[in-house]
């Protein structure tokens, strides 16, 4: 076994081929620092201002909303989502080059996030996965590759703030069967 | 009794004085039609589009976000809120003339809404009250008078989408003790 692994490594280095990665994609806990290359975490933590005679803490202006482009504007929508079965093969990702997209859970259910950096060419070895504790939302920055929302319970509900307006604002990338990572939920 | 009521009505008509209203303010169930003079109800109902290979219903673009004025933009914040005690005397309202403000419950708790139309001069007889079932959010249009968020449980949590930017964007009106309505929660 160890010899095979070493051969594979040597082969990779010698030919400059794709990085050797585990087919398994294990989600990390979602933190602001870990998610920083992809966008913002939306949660009631950190500094706040006390308003309304002290009855309310305002955690202020938590994300950067991008709605670039001629006639683009922010819209509020609700997604209701079927759960996925895990392990889950990651067949594709999408990106919205013209605007950010925020997903905020409304029913406190944990959910999963799969992302890749906002590069023109990505490989499945570039994937990162995170799990939200159910109170945390995320805001994908414009151009960040991400999988459509991955619920772990049926009829889960998310608030979505993203861009509406003219222009082509959705690209997709598909992974061939051999490239596919398998997202665990453990 | 009926004679007294009639006399009161006659008096009101004769002198063109303030409308006679009960000091009690009884909240109505929140509906899109009832709330239309004040803004939008944010809920997963009505038409949707099926996306993400049929796993997701998108209830699309549910509100009008206003962020008027030089340099205004939409921001996402979280409010964590102490509960109020009821009956609750409505001492004041506020309005944001430059932008809309959306409140979306995150923990499925019912909450209360007190509003008045976007007029320059209002009286406490102009107040309307609504209760959200805990899944429904609201979006106050720019200039609509409203009471700061009224939670019915402690540490309730709301997502807020409103305007940040330069300019004076908060007016307040105070009601004298004699004018105050008392909000019931029943």
GROMACS .gro file of C-alpha atoms in nm:
model
  372
    1UNK     CA    1   0.000   0.000   0.000
    2UNK     CA    2   0.260   0.252   0.107
    3UNK     CA    3   0.466   0.177  -0.201
    4UNK     CA    4   0.170   0.243  -0.427
    5UNK     CA    5   0.100   0.571  -0.259
    6UNK     CA    6   0.461   0.679  -0.296
    7UNK     CA    7   0.465   0.585  -0.663
    8UNK     CA    8   0.156   0.792  -0.716
    9UNK     CA    9   0.316   1.089  -0.543
   10UNK     CA   10   0.632   1.058  -0.751
   11UNK     CA   11   0.426   1.031  -1.063
   12UNK     CA   12   0.237   1.344  -0.970
   13UNK     CA   13   0.550   1.544  -0.904
   14UNK     CA   14   0.727   1.419  -1.215
   15UNK     CA   15   0.451   1.502  -1.457
   16UNK     CA   16   0.307   1.804  -1.281
   17UNK     CA   17  -0.033   1.631  -1.302
   18UNK     CA   18  -0.332   1.690  -1.082
   19UNK     CA   19  -0.280   1.696  -0.707
   20UNK     CA   20  -0.358   1.366  -0.538
   21UNK     CA   21  -0.659   1.417  -0.315
   22UNK     CA   22  -0.887   1.193  -0.121
   23UNK     CA   23  -1.213   1.138  -0.302
   24UNK     CA   24  -1.376   1.201   0.032
   25UNK     CA   25  -1.466   1.561   0.111
   26UNK     CA   26  -1.497   1.612   0.486
   27UNK     CA   27  -1.675   1.929   0.599
   28UNK     CA   28  -1.505   2.161   0.849
   29UNK     CA   29  -1.695   2.364   1.108
   30UNK     CA   30  -1.786   2.700   0.957
   31UNK     CA   31  -1.579   2.989   1.093
   32UNK     CA   32  -1.529   3.345   0.967
   33UNK     CA   33  -1.154   3.285   0.929
   34UNK     CA   34  -1.190   2.955   0.743
   35UNK     CA   35  -1.458   3.090   0.512
   36UNK     CA   36  -1.284   3.424   0.443
   37UNK     CA   37  -1.154   3.327   0.096
   38UNK     CA   38  -1.512   3.261  -0.015
   39UNK     CA   39  -1.721   3.523   0.162
   40UNK     CA   40  -1.877   3.613   0.494
   41UNK     CA   41  -2.030   3.415   0.778
   42UNK     CA   42  -2.358   3.567   0.898
   43UNK     CA   43  -2.406   3.512   1.270
   44UNK     CA   44  -2.478   3.699   1.592
   45UNK     CA   45  -2.124   3.714   1.724
   46UNK     CA   46  -1.857   3.977   1.770
   47UNK     CA   47  -1.919   4.346   1.831
   48UNK     CA   48  -2.271   4.487   1.848
   49UNK     CA   49  -2.447   4.815   1.923
   50UNK     CA   50  -2.720   4.833   2.185
   51UNK     CA   51  -3.034   5.004   2.048
   52UNK     CA   52  -3.405   5.049   2.125
   53UNK     CA   53  -3.353   5.150   2.489
   54UNK     CA   54  -3.121   4.858   2.547
   55UNK     CA   55  -3.369   4.589   2.441
   56UNK     CA   56  -3.189   4.500   2.118
   57UNK     CA   57  -2.835   4.409   2.017
   58UNK     CA   58  -2.760   4.504   1.657
   59UNK     CA   59  -2.485   4.298   1.492
   60UNK     CA   60  -2.438   4.548   1.216
   61UNK     CA   61  -2.369   4.520   0.844
   62UNK     CA   62  -2.232   4.165   0.849
   63UNK     CA   63  -2.165   4.108   0.480
   64UNK     CA   64  -2.066   4.275   0.159
   65UNK     CA   65  -2.361   4.268  -0.081
   66UNK     CA   66  -2.244   4.291  -0.442
   67UNK     CA   67  -2.502   4.361  -0.708
   68UNK     CA   68  -2.279   4.479  -0.983
   69UNK     CA   69  -2.372   4.548  -1.336
   70UNK     CA   70  -2.621   4.759  -1.524
   71UNK     CA   71  -2.954   4.755  -1.344
   72UNK     CA   72  -2.849   4.502  -1.080
   73UNK     CA   73  -3.019   4.521  -0.740
   74UNK     CA   74  -3.045   4.312  -0.424
   75UNK     CA   75  -3.353   4.092  -0.386
   76UNK     CA   76  -3.490   3.892  -0.094
   77UNK     CA   77  -3.623   3.543  -0.169
   78UNK     CA   78  -3.703   3.229   0.029
   79UNK     CA   79  -3.584   2.882  -0.072
   80UNK     CA   80  -3.754   2.571   0.063
   81UNK     CA   81  -3.525   2.273   0.013
   82UNK     CA   82  -3.540   1.894   0.009
   83UNK     CA   83  -3.271   1.712   0.202
   84UNK     CA   84  -2.988   1.535   0.023
   85UNK     CA   85  -2.862   1.185   0.092
   86UNK     CA   86  -2.505   1.145   0.218
   87UNK     CA   87  -2.239   1.051   0.120
   88UNK     CA   88  -2.317   1.298  -0.159
   89UNK     CA   89  -2.124   1.298  -0.490
   90UNK     CA   90  -2.037   1.654  -0.593
   91UNK     CA   91  -2.123   1.654  -0.961
   92UNK     CA   92  -2.116   2.028  -1.031
   93UNK     CA   93  -2.069   2.377  -0.894
   94UNK     CA   94  -2.210   2.710  -1.002
   95UNK     CA   95  -2.104   3.072  -0.966
   96UNK     CA   96  -2.269   3.410  -1.001
   97UNK     CA   97  -2.012   3.644  -1.157
   98UNK     CA   98  -2.225   3.958  -1.123
   99UNK     CA   99  -2.337   3.946  -0.761
  100UNK     CA  100  -2.303   3.803  -0.414
  101UNK     CA  101  -2.550   3.547  -0.277
  102UNK     CA  102  -2.639   3.505   0.089
  103UNK     CA  103  -2.805   3.195   0.240
  104UNK     CA  104  -2.943   3.230   0.591
  105UNK     CA  105  -3.112   2.933   0.761
  106UNK     CA  106  -3.457   3.009   0.901
  107UNK     CA  107  -3.529   2.690   1.093
  108UNK     CA  108  -3.198   2.644   1.280
  109UNK     CA  109  -3.110   2.323   1.095
  110UNK     CA  110  -2.748   2.243   1.021
  111UNK     CA  111  -2.661   2.247   0.653
  112UNK     CA  112  -2.361   2.191   0.428
  113UNK     CA  113  -2.160   2.423   0.207
  114UNK     CA  114  -1.924   2.327  -0.077
  115UNK     CA  115  -1.711   2.599  -0.235
  116UNK     CA  116  -1.410   2.662  -0.457
  117UNK     CA  117  -1.214   2.983  -0.508
  118UNK     CA  118  -1.325   3.243  -0.765
  119UNK     CA  119  -1.078   3.125  -1.031
  120UNK     CA  120  -1.146   3.069  -1.399
  121UNK     CA  121  -1.026   2.708  -1.392
  122UNK     CA  122  -1.085   2.486  -1.092
  123UNK     CA  123  -1.034   2.118  -1.023
  124UNK     CA  124  -1.217   1.901  -0.778
  125UNK     CA  125  -0.903   1.915  -0.562
  126UNK     CA  126  -0.984   2.285  -0.503
  127UNK     CA  127  -1.309   2.203  -0.321
  128UNK     CA  128  -1.363   2.294   0.044
  129UNK     CA  129  -1.663   2.196   0.253
  130UNK     CA  130  -1.808   2.349   0.570
  131UNK     CA  131  -2.101   2.277   0.795
  132UNK     CA  132  -2.319   2.547   0.947
  133UNK     CA  133  -2.447   2.495   1.301
  134UNK     CA  134  -2.792   2.605   1.185
  135UNK     CA  135  -2.766   2.959   1.321
  136UNK     CA  136  -2.487   3.059   1.081
  137UNK     CA  137  -2.557   3.184   0.732
  138UNK     CA  138  -2.309   3.247   0.453
  139UNK     CA  139  -2.261   3.510   0.185
  140UNK     CA  140  -2.079   3.391  -0.128
  141UNK     CA  141  -1.886   3.671  -0.288
  142UNK     CA  142  -1.943   3.736  -0.658
  143UNK     CA  143  -1.766   3.469  -0.863
  144UNK     CA  144  -1.711   3.215  -0.584
  145UNK     CA  145  -1.791   2.862  -0.701
  146UNK     CA  146  -2.044   2.685  -0.480
  147UNK     CA  147  -2.278   2.391  -0.481
  148UNK     CA  148  -2.652   2.462  -0.471
  149UNK     CA  149  -2.778   2.463  -0.113
  150UNK     CA  150  -2.737   2.127   0.064
  151UNK     CA  151  -3.000   2.064   0.331
  152UNK     CA  152  -2.979   1.782   0.583
  153UNK     CA  153  -3.352   1.779   0.668
  154UNK     CA  154  -3.655   1.794   0.444
  155UNK     CA  155  -3.846   2.117   0.382
  156UNK     CA  156  -3.565   2.325   0.522
  157UNK     CA  157  -3.604   2.697   0.466
  158UNK     CA  158  -3.345   2.961   0.377
  159UNK     CA  159  -3.359   3.332   0.324
  160UNK     CA  160  -3.162   3.429   0.013
  161UNK     CA  161  -3.032   3.776  -0.070
  162UNK     CA  162  -2.887   3.792  -0.418
  163UNK     CA  163  -2.878   3.994  -0.735
  164UNK     CA  164  -3.157   4.034  -0.986
  165UNK     CA  165  -3.109   4.225  -1.308
  166UNK     CA  166  -3.002   4.185  -1.669
  167UNK     CA  167  -2.689   3.995  -1.773
  168UNK     CA  168  -2.571   3.634  -1.755
  169UNK     CA  169  -2.521   3.567  -1.386
  170UNK     CA  170  -2.490   3.189  -1.362
  171UNK     CA  171  -2.204   2.970  -1.482
  172UNK     CA  172  -2.181   2.597  -1.414
  173UNK     CA  173  -1.894   2.353  -1.408
  174UNK     CA  174  -1.946   1.976  -1.420
  175UNK     CA  175  -1.703   1.717  -1.280
  176UNK     CA  176  -1.655   1.390  -1.470
  177UNK     CA  177  -1.724   1.071  -1.279
  178UNK     CA  178  -1.353   1.017  -1.214
  179UNK     CA  179  -1.304   1.368  -1.075
  180UNK     CA  180  -1.601   1.367  -0.840
  181UNK     CA  181  -1.546   1.418  -0.469
  182UNK     CA  182  -1.789   1.258  -0.226
  183UNK     CA  183  -1.917   1.484   0.051
  184UNK     CA  184  -1.947   1.315   0.388
  185UNK     CA  185  -2.185   1.422   0.660
  186UNK     CA  186  -2.046   1.295   0.985
  187UNK     CA  187  -7.476   5.252   2.701
  188UNK     CA  188  -7.600   5.277   2.346
  189UNK     CA  189  -7.713   5.634   2.413
  190UNK     CA  190  -7.365   5.728   2.536
  191UNK     CA  191  -7.201   5.581   2.232
  192UNK     CA  192  -7.432   5.772   2.004
  193UNK     CA  193  -7.366   6.095   2.188
  194UNK     CA  194  -6.995   6.040   2.153
  195UNK     CA  195  -7.032   5.980   1.781
  196UNK     CA  196  -7.242   6.294   1.741
  197UNK     CA  197  -6.987   6.494   1.933
  198UNK     CA  198  -6.709   6.369   1.713
  199UNK     CA  199  -6.890   6.453   1.394
  200UNK     CA  200  -7.007   6.794   1.516
  201UNK     CA  201  -6.667   6.921   1.618
  202UNK     CA  202  -6.452   6.739   1.367
  203UNK     CA  203  -6.233   6.633   1.659
  204UNK     CA  204  -6.010   6.332   1.678
  205UNK     CA  205  -6.163   5.995   1.594
  206UNK     CA  206  -6.281   5.809   1.902
  207UNK     CA  207  -6.070   5.498   1.937
  208UNK     CA  208  -6.031   5.233   2.197
  209UNK     CA  209  -5.709   5.275   2.391
  210UNK     CA  210  -5.660   4.905   2.335
  211UNK     CA  211  -5.471   4.807   2.025
  212UNK     CA  212  -5.556   4.452   1.922
  213UNK     CA  213  -5.319   4.287   1.674
  214UNK     CA  214  -5.460   4.129   1.358
  215UNK     CA  215  -5.311   3.822   1.190
  216UNK     CA  216  -5.047   3.934   0.941
  217UNK     CA  217  -5.157   3.898   0.577
  218UNK     CA  218  -5.016   4.043   0.257
  219UNK     CA  219  -5.345   4.223   0.186
  220UNK     CA  220  -5.378   4.371   0.535
  221UNK     CA  221  -5.016   4.483   0.547
  222UNK     CA  222  -5.007   4.622   0.191
  223UNK     CA  223  -5.034   4.992   0.295
  224UNK     CA  224  -4.718   4.951   0.502
  225UNK     CA  225  -4.498   4.715   0.304
  226UNK     CA  226  -4.448   4.349   0.217
  227UNK     CA  227  -4.496   4.022   0.402
  228UNK     CA  228  -4.199   3.788   0.356
  229UNK     CA  229  -4.311   3.425   0.357
  230UNK     CA  230  -4.289   3.107   0.155
  231UNK     CA  231  -4.630   3.125  -0.008
  232UNK     CA  232  -4.771   3.195  -0.351
  233UNK     CA  233  -4.594   3.125  -0.678
  234UNK     CA  234  -4.246   2.974  -0.688
  235UNK     CA  235  -3.994   2.845  -0.940
  236UNK     CA  236  -3.847   2.498  -0.907
  237UNK     CA  237  -3.465   2.505  -0.930
  238UNK     CA  238  -3.160   2.290  -0.853
  239UNK     CA  239  -3.293   1.978  -1.027
  240UNK     CA  240  -3.625   2.007  -0.851
  241UNK     CA  241  -3.483   1.999  -0.498
  242UNK     CA  242  -3.556   2.366  -0.424
  243UNK     CA  243  -3.857   2.595  -0.447
  244UNK     CA  244  -3.757   2.957  -0.497
  245UNK     CA  245  -4.014   3.212  -0.373
  246UNK     CA  246  -3.859   3.491  -0.573
  247UNK     CA  247  -3.798   3.859  -0.506
  248UNK     CA  248  -4.054   3.898  -0.229
  249UNK     CA  249  -4.004   4.262  -0.135
  250UNK     CA  250  -3.910   4.601  -0.266
  251UNK     CA  251  -3.579   4.706  -0.113
  252UNK     CA  252  -3.543   5.085  -0.110
  253UNK     CA  253  -3.204   5.232  -0.037
  254UNK     CA  254  -3.248   5.576  -0.174
  255UNK     CA  255  -3.013   5.866  -0.141
  256UNK     CA  256  -2.654   5.943  -0.218
  257UNK     CA  257  -2.437   5.646  -0.126
  258UNK     CA  258  -2.720   5.438   0.019
  259UNK     CA  259  -2.687   5.059   0.002
  260UNK     CA  260  -2.858   4.754   0.148
  261UNK     CA  261  -2.697   4.591   0.452
  262UNK     CA  262  -2.761   4.263   0.633
  263UNK     CA  263  -2.760   4.271   1.014
  264UNK     CA  264  -2.884   4.049   1.296
  265UNK     CA  265  -3.087   4.179   1.591
  266UNK     CA  266  -3.112   3.981   1.913
  267UNK     CA  267  -3.406   4.108   2.113
  268UNK     CA  268  -3.541   4.097   2.469
  269UNK     CA  269  -3.908   4.019   2.508
  270UNK     CA  270  -4.156   4.291   2.603
  271UNK     CA  271  -4.425   4.265   2.867
  272UNK     CA  272  -4.786   4.289   2.756
  273UNK     CA  273  -5.016   4.480   2.765
  274UNK     CA  274  -4.755   4.714   2.615
  275UNK     CA  275  -4.805   5.094   2.606
  276UNK     CA  276  -4.701   5.233   2.266
  277UNK     CA  277  -4.500   5.539   2.362
  278UNK     CA  278  -4.335   5.616   2.028
  279UNK     CA  279  -4.285   5.518   1.666
  280UNK     CA  280  -3.996   5.570   1.428
  281UNK     CA  281  -3.956   5.589   1.052
  282UNK     CA  282  -3.670   5.564   0.805
  283UNK     CA  283  -3.743   5.815   0.528
  284UNK     CA  284  -3.449   5.709   0.308
  285UNK     CA  285  -3.485   5.331   0.296
  286UNK     CA  286  -3.693   5.022   0.355
  287UNK     CA  287  -3.631   4.792   0.651
  288UNK     CA  288  -3.701   4.419   0.656
  289UNK     CA  289  -3.735   4.207   0.973
  290UNK     CA  290  -3.728   3.831   0.928
  291UNK     CA  291  -3.760   3.602   1.231
  292UNK     CA  292  -3.486   3.339   1.257
  293UNK     CA  293  -3.619   3.126   1.543
  294UNK     CA  294  -3.983   3.081   1.435
  295UNK     CA  295  -4.119   3.279   1.733
  296UNK     CA  296  -4.433   3.486   1.692
  297UNK     CA  297  -4.374   3.859   1.722
  298UNK     CA  298  -4.573   4.182   1.707
  299UNK     CA  299  -4.577   4.470   1.461
  300UNK     CA  300  -4.715   4.821   1.517
  301UNK     CA  301  -4.733   5.057   1.220
  302UNK     CA  302  -4.887   5.381   1.095
  303UNK     CA  303  -4.907   5.513   0.739
  304UNK     CA  304  -4.621   5.715   0.585
  305UNK     CA  305  -4.783   6.051   0.653
  306UNK     CA  306  -4.619   6.361   0.794
  307UNK     CA  307  -4.868   6.393   1.081
  308UNK     CA  308  -5.009   6.088   1.253
  309UNK     CA  309  -5.221   6.035   1.561
  310UNK     CA  310  -5.237   5.731   1.782
  311UNK     CA  311  -5.574   5.656   1.620
  312UNK     CA  312  -5.380   5.580   1.300
  313UNK     CA  313  -5.200   5.283   1.456
  314UNK     CA  314  -5.245   4.929   1.327
  315UNK     CA  315  -5.103   4.617   1.485
  316UNK     CA  316  -5.029   4.273   1.341
  317UNK     CA  317  -4.889   3.949   1.472
  318UNK     CA  318  -4.651   3.731   1.272
  319UNK     CA  319  -4.686   3.354   1.304
  320UNK     CA  320  -4.309   3.329   1.345
  321UNK     CA  321  -4.242   3.223   0.984
  322UNK     CA  322  -4.355   3.554   0.837
  323UNK     CA  323  -4.123   3.852   0.808
  324UNK     CA  324  -4.212   4.208   0.712
  325UNK     CA  325  -4.054   4.480   0.501
  326UNK     CA  326  -4.146   4.835   0.602
  327UNK     CA  327  -4.143   5.066   0.305
  328UNK     CA  328  -3.939   5.385   0.331
  329UNK     CA  329  -4.122   5.637   0.551
  330UNK     CA  330  -4.368   5.395   0.714
  331UNK     CA  331  -4.397   5.461   1.088
  332UNK     CA  332  -4.330   5.153   1.302
  333UNK     CA  333  -4.246   5.056   1.654
  334UNK     CA  334  -3.904   4.901   1.718
  335UNK     CA  335  -3.923   4.522   1.699
  336UNK     CA  336  -4.152   4.366   1.962
  337UNK     CA  337  -4.046   4.017   2.066
  338UNK     CA  338  -4.263   3.786   2.273
  339UNK     CA  339  -3.977   3.562   2.393
  340UNK     CA  340  -3.634   3.649   2.526
  341UNK     CA  341  -3.325   3.639   2.307
  342UNK     CA  342  -3.530   3.627   1.992
  343UNK     CA  343  -3.331   3.673   1.672
  344UNK     CA  344  -3.416   3.863   1.354
  345UNK     CA  345  -3.241   3.917   1.027
  346UNK     CA  346  -3.260   4.282   0.923
  347UNK     CA  347  -3.205   4.418   0.574
  348UNK     CA  348  -3.200   4.796   0.570
  349UNK     CA  349  -3.016   5.098   0.439
  350UNK     CA  350  -2.675   5.220   0.542
  351UNK     CA  351  -2.527   5.539   0.407
  352UNK     CA  352  -2.508   5.910   0.471
  353UNK     CA  353  -2.811   6.124   0.553
  354UNK     CA  354  -3.062   6.147   0.838
  355UNK     CA  355  -3.259   5.824   0.819
  356UNK     CA  356  -3.444   5.803   1.152
  357UNK     CA  357  -3.731   6.022   1.274
  358UNK     CA  358  -3.922   5.957   1.595
  359UNK     CA  359  -4.264   6.058   1.717
  360UNK     CA  360  -4.364   6.038   2.084
  361UNK     CA  361  -4.720   5.998   2.213
  362UNK     CA  362  -4.824   6.183   2.527
  363UNK     CA  363  -4.957   5.971   2.810
  364UNK     CA  364  -5.317   6.057   2.717
  365UNK     CA  365  -5.268   5.956   2.353
  366UNK     CA  366  -5.101   5.624   2.418
  367UNK     CA  367  -5.256   5.304   2.288
  368UNK     CA  368  -5.198   4.982   2.477
  369UNK     CA  369  -5.096   4.683   2.266
  370UNK     CA  370  -5.255   4.356   2.373
  371UNK     CA  371  -5.106   4.016   2.309
  372UNK     CA  372  -5.389   3.769   2.320
   0.00000   0.00000   0.00000
